[in-house]
Amino acid sequence: MTTMFVVIEGPDGAGKSTLVSELAALVSSTSGRTVRATREPSDSPLGAFIRAEHAAFSPRGRALAVAADRANHIDGVIRPSLEAGDVVISDRYVPSSLVLQRLDGLSLEEIWRYNSFAPPPTLTAILVPDPQTVSKRLDARALLTHFEERSTPALQTLLYGEAADFLRALGWNVVAIDVAASSPKEVAQRILAHFA
Ligand SMILES: Nc1ncnc2c1ncn2[C@@H]1O[C@H](COP(=O)(O)OP(=O)(O)O)[C@@H](O)[C@H]1O
Ligand SMILES: Cc1cn([C@H]2C[C@H](O)[C@@H](COP(=O)(O)OP(=O)(O)O)O2)c(=O)[nH]c1=O
């Protein structure tokens, strides 16, 4: 069975988690395969701690904690699911570190040192939203993360572009998907077309 490990990336508020649900339903109904939708930080106790306790970490400490959570996620969820023949779709993966830990002041090279163990997905889709639309969505959120407070959708989009170039140079299959004027269903169909 063809390995299908898809990562959905993009700035906060771009529509990642909405798209993961939409894509999981589409892949399941069109292929009949079992789909494992997952996310990072993972749903493990370490992942929950990283989400809840931002102030517990220095920037380097957070980079390493996120990488440790990623290692557990790969070994405990992603690899076993792929070995069972399931489709895996993850909301965030290594590119999130190449953007968020960079906003925390680390270099791409240092972040990659902590993440080079991570297997490349079959496809990494980076959502490119309209920055103004995303700003309005974030304004409507009651609680913003440290990164949402300290950056803008336009800056995150720029850093995602640099992360994409960095990973492509390492052989990753990365595509940028303009989502400014598309429904989640249309975006899911465009991503699936990459597997046709
Ligand atoms: N393609 C889209 N078109 C219009 N609204 C969208 C689209 N994708 C997501 N949304 C809306 O934008 C908001 C943020 O989406 P979400 O999936 O939570 O983003 P993220 O996971 O990237 O932070 C949600 O209210 C969602 O319903
Ligand atoms: C995946 C990932 C998350 N994080 C941090 C960002 C956030 O502070 C926190 C939670 O991620 P986030 O996806 O923003 O949470 P939610 O799903 O609740 O919107 O983890 C990193 O710093 N680096 C990473 O690579």
CSV table of C-alpha atoms and ligand atoms in Angstrom, one decimal:
chain,number,residue,atom,x,y,z
A,1,MET,CA,0.0,0.0,0.0
A,2,THR,CA,1.3,3.5,-0.9
A,3,THR,CA,2.7,5.4,2.1
A,4,MET,CA,0.6,8.5,2.7
A,5,PHE,CA,1.9,10.8,5.5
A,6,VAL,CA,0.6,14.3,5.0
A,7,VAL,CA,1.6,17.3,7.1
A,8,ILE,CA,-0.6,20.5,7.1
A,9,GLU,CA,1.3,23.6,8.1
A,10,GLY,CA,0.8,27.4,8.0
A,11,PRO,CA,0.4,30.5,10.2
A,12,ASP,CA,-1.8,30.5,13.3
A,13,GLY,CA,-5.4,30.9,12.1
A,14,ALA,CA,-4.7,29.8,8.5
A,15,GLY,CA,-7.1,27.0,8.8
A,16,LYS,CA,-4.9,24.0,9.6
A,17,SER,CA,-7.1,22.1,12.0
A,18,THR,CA,-10.3,22.7,9.9
A,19,LEU,CA,-8.4,21.4,6.9
A,20,VAL,CA,-7.1,18.3,8.7
A,21,SER,CA,-10.7,17.3,9.5
A,22,GLU,CA,-11.9,18.0,6.0
A,23,LEU,CA,-9.0,16.1,4.4
A,24,ALA,CA,-9.3,13.1,6.8
A,25,ALA,CA,-13.0,12.8,5.8
A,26,LEU,CA,-12.2,13.1,2.1
A,27,VAL,CA,-9.4,10.6,2.1
A,28,SER,CA,-11.4,8.1,4.1
A,29,SER,CA,-14.4,8.3,1.8
A,30,THR,CA,-12.5,8.2,-1.4
A,31,SER,CA,-9.8,5.6,-0.6
A,32,GLY,CA,-11.5,3.5,2.1
A,33,ARG,CA,-8.3,3.5,4.1
A,34,THR,CA,-8.1,4.2,7.8
A,35,VAL,CA,-7.0,7.7,8.5
A,36,ARG,CA,-5.1,8.8,11.6
A,37,ALA,CA,-5.6,12.5,12.1
A,38,THR,CA,-3.1,13.8,14.6
A,39,ARG,CA,-1.4,17.0,15.8
A,40,GLU,CA,1.7,18.5,17.4
A,41,PRO,CA,2.2,19.2,20.2
A,42,SER,CA,0.8,15.7,20.5
A,43,ASP,CA,-2.0,14.6,22.8
A,44,SER,CA,0.4,12.9,25.2
A,45,PRO,CA,1.1,14.3,28.7
A,46,LEU,CA,4.2,16.1,27.4
A,47,GLY,CA,2.3,17.6,24.5
A,48,ALA,CA,-0.5,18.8,26.9
A,49,PHE,CA,2.2,20.3,29.2
A,50,ILE,CA,3.8,22.2,26.3
A,51,ARG,CA,0.4,23.6,25.3
A,52,ALA,CA,-0.5,24.6,28.9
A,53,GLU,CA,2.7,25.8,30.4
A,54,HIS,CA,4.3,28.2,28.0
A,55,ALA,CA,6.2,30.0,30.9
A,56,ALA,CA,7.8,26.8,32.0
A,57,PHE,CA,10.4,26.9,29.1
A,58,SER,CA,13.2,29.1,27.9
A,59,PRO,CA,13.3,29.3,24.1
A,60,ARG,CA,15.9,26.6,23.8
A,61,GLY,CA,14.1,24.5,26.4
A,62,ARG,CA,10.9,24.8,24.5
A,63,ALA,CA,12.6,23.9,21.2
A,64,LEU,CA,14.0,20.7,22.9
A,65,ALA,CA,10.7,19.9,24.6
A,66,VAL,CA,8.8,20.2,21.3
A,67,ALA,CA,11.5,18.0,19.6
A,68,ALA,CA,11.1,15.4,22.4
A,69,ASP,CA,7.3,15.4,22.0
A,70,ARG,CA,7.9,15.0,18.3
A,71,ALA,CA,10.1,12.0,18.8
A,72,ASN,CA,7.5,10.4,21.0
A,73,HIS,CA,4.8,11.2,18.5
A,74,ILE,CA,6.8,9.7,15.6
A,75,ASP,CA,7.7,6.5,17.5
A,76,GLY,CA,4.3,6.1,19.3
A,77,VAL,CA,1.8,7.3,16.7
A,78,ILE,CA,3.1,8.2,13.3
A,79,ARG,CA,5.4,5.3,12.5
A,80,PRO,CA,3.1,2.5,13.9
A,81,SER,CA,0.1,3.9,12.0
A,82,LEU,CA,2.1,4.1,8.7
A,83,GLU,CA,3.4,0.5,9.3
A,84,ALA,CA,-0.2,-0.6,9.7
A,85,GLY,CA,-1.0,0.9,6.3
A,86,ASP,CA,-3.0,3.8,7.7
A,87,VAL,CA,-3.0,7.3,6.2
A,88,VAL,CA,-1.5,9.8,8.7
A,89,ILE,CA,-2.4,13.5,8.5
A,90,SER,CA,-0.7,15.8,11.1
A,91,ASP,CA,-1.6,19.3,12.1
A,92,ARG,CA,1.9,20.8,12.5
A,93,TYR,CA,5.3,19.0,12.4
A,94,VAL,CA,9.0,20.1,11.8
A,95,PRO,CA,8.1,23.3,9.8
A,96,SER,CA,6.3,24.7,12.9
A,97,SER,CA,9.5,24.5,14.8
A,98,LEU,CA,11.4,26.1,11.9
A,99,VAL,CA,9.0,29.1,12.3
A,100,LEU,CA,7.9,29.3,15.9
A,101,GLN,CA,11.3,28.5,17.5
A,102,ARG,CA,12.8,31.0,15.1
A,103,LEU,CA,10.4,33.6,16.4
A,104,ASP,CA,11.8,32.7,19.8
A,105,GLY,CA,15.3,33.6,18.5
A,106,LEU,CA,16.9,30.3,17.4
A,107,SER,CA,18.5,29.9,14.0
A,108,LEU,CA,17.2,27.5,11.4
A,109,GLU,CA,20.4,25.4,11.8
A,110,GLU,CA,20.1,25.0,15.5
A,111,ILE,CA,16.4,24.1,15.2
A,112,TRP,CA,17.2,21.5,12.5
A,113,ARG,CA,19.9,19.9,14.7
A,114,TYR,CA,17.1,19.1,17.2
A,115,ASN,CA,14.8,17.8,14.5
A,116,SER,CA,16.9,16.0,11.9
A,117,PHE,CA,15.7,12.6,13.2
A,118,ALA,CA,12.2,13.3,11.9
A,119,PRO,CA,11.3,11.3,8.7
A,120,PRO,CA,10.2,13.5,5.8
A,121,PRO,CA,6.4,13.3,5.1
A,122,THR,CA,5.1,12.1,1.7
A,123,LEU,CA,3.7,15.7,1.3
A,124,THR,CA,4.0,18.8,3.4
A,125,ALA,CA,1.3,21.4,2.5
A,126,ILE,CA,1.9,24.9,3.7
A,127,LEU,CA,-1.2,27.0,3.8
A,128,VAL,CA,-0.7,30.6,2.5
A,129,PRO,CA,-3.7,32.7,3.7
A,130,ASP,CA,-4.6,36.3,3.2
A,131,PRO,CA,-2.9,38.0,6.2
A,132,GLN,CA,-5.8,40.4,6.8
A,133,THR,CA,-8.3,37.6,7.0
A,134,VAL,CA,-6.2,35.8,9.5
A,135,SER,CA,-5.7,38.9,11.6
A,136,LYS,CA,-9.5,39.2,11.9
A,137,ARG,CA,-9.8,35.6,12.9
A,138,LEU,CA,-7.1,36.0,15.6
A,139,ASP,CA,-8.8,39.1,16.9
A,140,ALA,CA,-11.9,37.0,17.5
A,141,ARG,CA,-10.0,34.5,19.7
A,142,ALA,CA,-10.3,34.9,23.4
A,143,LEU,CA,-6.8,33.6,24.2
A,144,LEU,CA,-3.8,34.1,22.0
A,145,THR,CA,-0.5,32.1,22.3
A,146,HIS,CA,2.8,33.8,23.0
A,147,PHE,CA,3.6,33.4,19.2
A,148,GLU,CA,0.3,34.9,18.1
A,149,GLU,CA,0.9,37.9,20.3
A,150,ARG,CA,4.5,38.4,19.2
A,151,SER,CA,4.2,38.0,15.5
A,152,THR,CA,1.9,38.8,12.6
A,153,PRO,CA,0.3,36.5,10.0
A,154,ALA,CA,2.5,38.2,7.4
A,155,LEU,CA,5.7,37.5,9.3
A,156,GLN,CA,4.7,33.9,9.9
A,157,THR,CA,3.9,33.4,6.2
A,158,LEU,CA,7.3,34.8,5.3
A,159,LEU,CA,9.1,32.5,7.8
A,160,TYR,CA,7.1,29.5,6.4
A,161,GLY,CA,8.4,30.4,3.0
A,162,GLU,CA,12.0,30.2,4.3
A,163,ALA,CA,11.3,27.0,6.1
A,164,ALA,CA,9.9,25.5,2.9
A,165,ASP,CA,13.1,26.4,1.0
A,166,PHE,CA,15.2,25.0,3.8
A,167,LEU,CA,13.4,21.7,3.8
A,168,ARG,CA,13.2,21.4,0.0
A,169,ALA,CA,17.0,21.7,-0.1
A,170,LEU,CA,17.0,18.6,2.1
A,171,GLY,CA,14.8,16.7,-0.3
A,172,TRP,CA,11.4,17.3,1.4
A,173,ASN,CA,8.3,17.4,-0.8
A,174,VAL,CA,6.8,20.8,0.2
A,175,VAL,CA,4.0,22.6,-1.6
A,176,ALA,CA,2.6,26.1,-0.8
A,177,ILE,CA,-1.2,26.2,-1.1
A,178,ASP,CA,-2.9,29.6,-1.6
A,179,VAL,CA,-6.1,29.3,0.6
A,180,ALA,CA,-7.1,33.0,0.4
A,181,ALA,CA,-10.3,32.4,-1.5
A,182,SER,CA,-11.0,28.6,-1.2
A,183,SER,CA,-13.3,26.7,1.1
A,184,PRO,CA,-11.8,23.9,3.3
A,185,LYS,CA,-13.4,21.3,1.0
A,186,GLU,CA,-11.7,22.9,-2.1
A,187,VAL,CA,-8.3,23.0,-0.4
A,188,ALA,CA,-8.7,19.4,0.7
A,189,GLN,CA,-9.4,18.4,-3.0
A,190,ARG,CA,-6.4,20.3,-4.2
A,191,ILE,CA,-4.1,18.5,-1.7
A,192,LEU,CA,-5.5,15.1,-2.6
A,193,ALA,CA,-4.8,15.9,-6.3
A,194,HIS,CA,-1.1,15.7,-5.4
A,195,PHE,CA,-1.6,12.0,-4.9
A,196,ALA,CA,-3.4,11.3,-8.2
B,1,LIG,N1,-10.8,27.9,3.9
B,1,LIG,C1,-11.4,28.6,4.9
B,1,LIG,N2,-12.3,29.5,4.5
B,1,LIG,C2,-13.0,30.3,5.5
B,1,LIG,N3,-12.8,30.1,6.8
B,1,LIG,C3,-11.9,29.2,7.2
B,1,LIG,C4,-11.2,28.3,6.3
B,1,LIG,N4,-10.4,27.5,7.0
B,1,LIG,C5,-10.6,27.8,8.3
B,1,LIG,N5,-11.5,28.7,8.4
B,1,LIG,C6,-12.0,29.3,9.7
B,1,LIG,O1,-10.9,30.0,10.3
B,1,LIG,C7,-10.7,29.9,11.7
B,1,LIG,C8,-9.3,29.3,12.0
B,1,LIG,O2,-9.2,28.0,11.5
B,1,LIG,P1,-8.3,26.9,12.2
B,1,LIG,O3,-8.5,25.6,11.5
B,1,LIG,O4,-8.6,26.9,13.7
B,1,LIG,O5,-6.9,27.5,12.0
B,1,LIG,P2,-5.4,27.0,12.6
B,1,LIG,O6,-5.6,25.5,13.0
B,1,LIG,O7,-4.5,27.1,11.4
B,1,LIG,O8,-5.1,27.9,13.7
B,1,LIG,C9,-11.9,28.9,12.1
B,1,LIG,O9,-12.9,29.7,12.5
B,1,LIG,C10,-12.3,28.3,10.8
B,1,LIG,O10,-13.7,27.9,10.8
B,2,LIG,C1,4.3,22.1,17.0
B,2,LIG,C2,4.9,23.2,17.8
B,2,LIG,C3,4.2,23.9,18.7
B,2,LIG,N1,4.8,24.9,19.5
B,2,LIG,C4,4.0,25.6,20.5
B,2,LIG,C5,3.2,26.8,20.0
B,2,LIG,C6,2.2,27.0,21.0
B,2,LIG,O1,2.7,27.8,22.1
B,2,LIG,C7,1.9,25.6,21.5
B,2,LIG,C8,0.6,25.0,21.0
B,2,LIG,O2,0.6,25.0,19.6
B,2,LIG,P1,-0.7,25.5,18.8
B,2,LIG,O3,-0.8,24.6,17.6
B,2,LIG,O4,-0.6,27.0,18.5
B,2,LIG,O5,-1.9,25.2,19.8
B,2,LIG,P2,-3.5,25.1,19.5
B,2,LIG,O6,-3.7,23.8,18.8
B,2,LIG,O7,-4.0,25.0,21.0
B,2,LIG,O8,-3.9,26.3,18.7
B,2,LIG,O9,3.0,24.8,21.1
B,2,LIG,C9,6.1,25.3,19.2
B,2,LIG,O10,6.7,26.2,19.9
B,2,LIG,N2,6.8,24.6,18.3
B,2,LIG,C10,6.3,23.6,17.5
B,2,LIG,O11,6.9,23.0,16.6
